[in-house]
Coordinates of C-alpha atoms in Angstrom, one line a residue:
M15 CA -0.6 13.3 -5.3
K16 CA 0.5 12.7 -2.2
V17 CA -0.2 9.6 -0.1
E18 CA 0.4 8.4 3.3
V19 CA 2.1 4.9 3.6
N20 CA 2.0 2.9 7.2
L21 CA 4.7 -0.1 6.8
A22 CA 2.9 -2.2 9.4
R23 CA 5.8 -4.7 10.1
E24 CA 8.3 -1.9 10.2
N25 CA 6.0 0.2 12.3
V26 CA 7.2 3.1 9.9
T27 CA 4.8 5.8 8.2
K28 CA 6.0 7.3 4.9
S29 CA 4.6 10.3 2.9
L30 CA 5.2 9.8 -0.5
E31 CA 4.5 11.5 -4.0
V32 CA 3.2 9.2 -6.7
P33 CA 1.7 9.8 -10.0
D34 CA -2.1 10.5 -10.3
Y35 CA -2.3 7.2 -12.4
Y36 CA -1.1 4.8 -9.6
R37 CA -2.9 1.9 -8.5
V38 CA -2.3 -0.4 -5.4
R39 CA -0.1 -2.7 -7.5
D40 CA 2.0 0.1 -8.7
L41 CA 2.8 1.6 -5.1
L42 CA 3.6 -2.3 -3.9
K43 CA 6.1 -2.4 -6.9
H44 CA 7.6 0.9 -6.0
L45 CA 8.1 0.0 -2.5
G46 CA 9.7 -3.2 -3.5
Y47 CA 6.7 -5.4 -2.4
T48 CA 4.6 -8.2 -4.4
I49 CA 0.7 -8.4 -4.4
Q50 CA 1.3 -11.9 -3.2
G51 CA 2.1 -11.9 0.6
T52 CA 0.7 -8.1 1.3
V53 CA -2.6 -6.6 2.2
V54 CA -3.2 -3.0 1.6
L55 CA -5.8 -1.1 3.9
R56 CA -7.6 2.1 3.1
N57 CA -9.0 3.3 6.4
G58 CA -8.9 -0.2 7.6
I59 CA -10.7 -1.7 4.7
P60 CA -8.9 -4.1 2.4
I61 CA -8.3 -2.8 -1.2
I62 CA -7.6 -4.8 -4.3
E63 CA -4.6 -4.2 -6.3
D64 CA -6.5 -2.7 -9.1
E65 CA -7.9 0.1 -7.1
K66 CA -6.8 3.5 -7.7
I67 CA -4.8 5.6 -5.2
K68 CA -6.5 8.9 -4.4
D69 CA -4.6 12.1 -3.2
G70 CA -4.3 12.2 0.4
D71 CA -5.0 8.5 1.2
K72 CA -3.6 7.1 4.2
L73 CA -3.0 3.6 3.5
T74 CA -1.5 0.6 5.6
I75 CA 0.6 -2.2 4.0
V76 CA 0.5 -5.6 6.1
L77 CA 2.8 -8.3 5.2
T78 CA 0.9 -11.8 5.7
A79 CA 2.9 -14.9 6.3
S80 CA 2.1 -18.4 5.0
G81 CA 3.6 -21.5 5.7
G82 CA 3.5 -25.1 6.8

């Protein structure tokens, strides 16, 4: 299935072909990100790492920063 992923930090949008069983955590791993330190949005709404990705989804990956 085909999804569109916007990488907010890099200001880049990628079209990806991913397997039907992919969940958010699988996509993050595929792109080299971890669950900690990222927020994934579908239509501007945060989704959890167990959420299944759907054909035609437009997702945004936002990297979060923490520190002290």
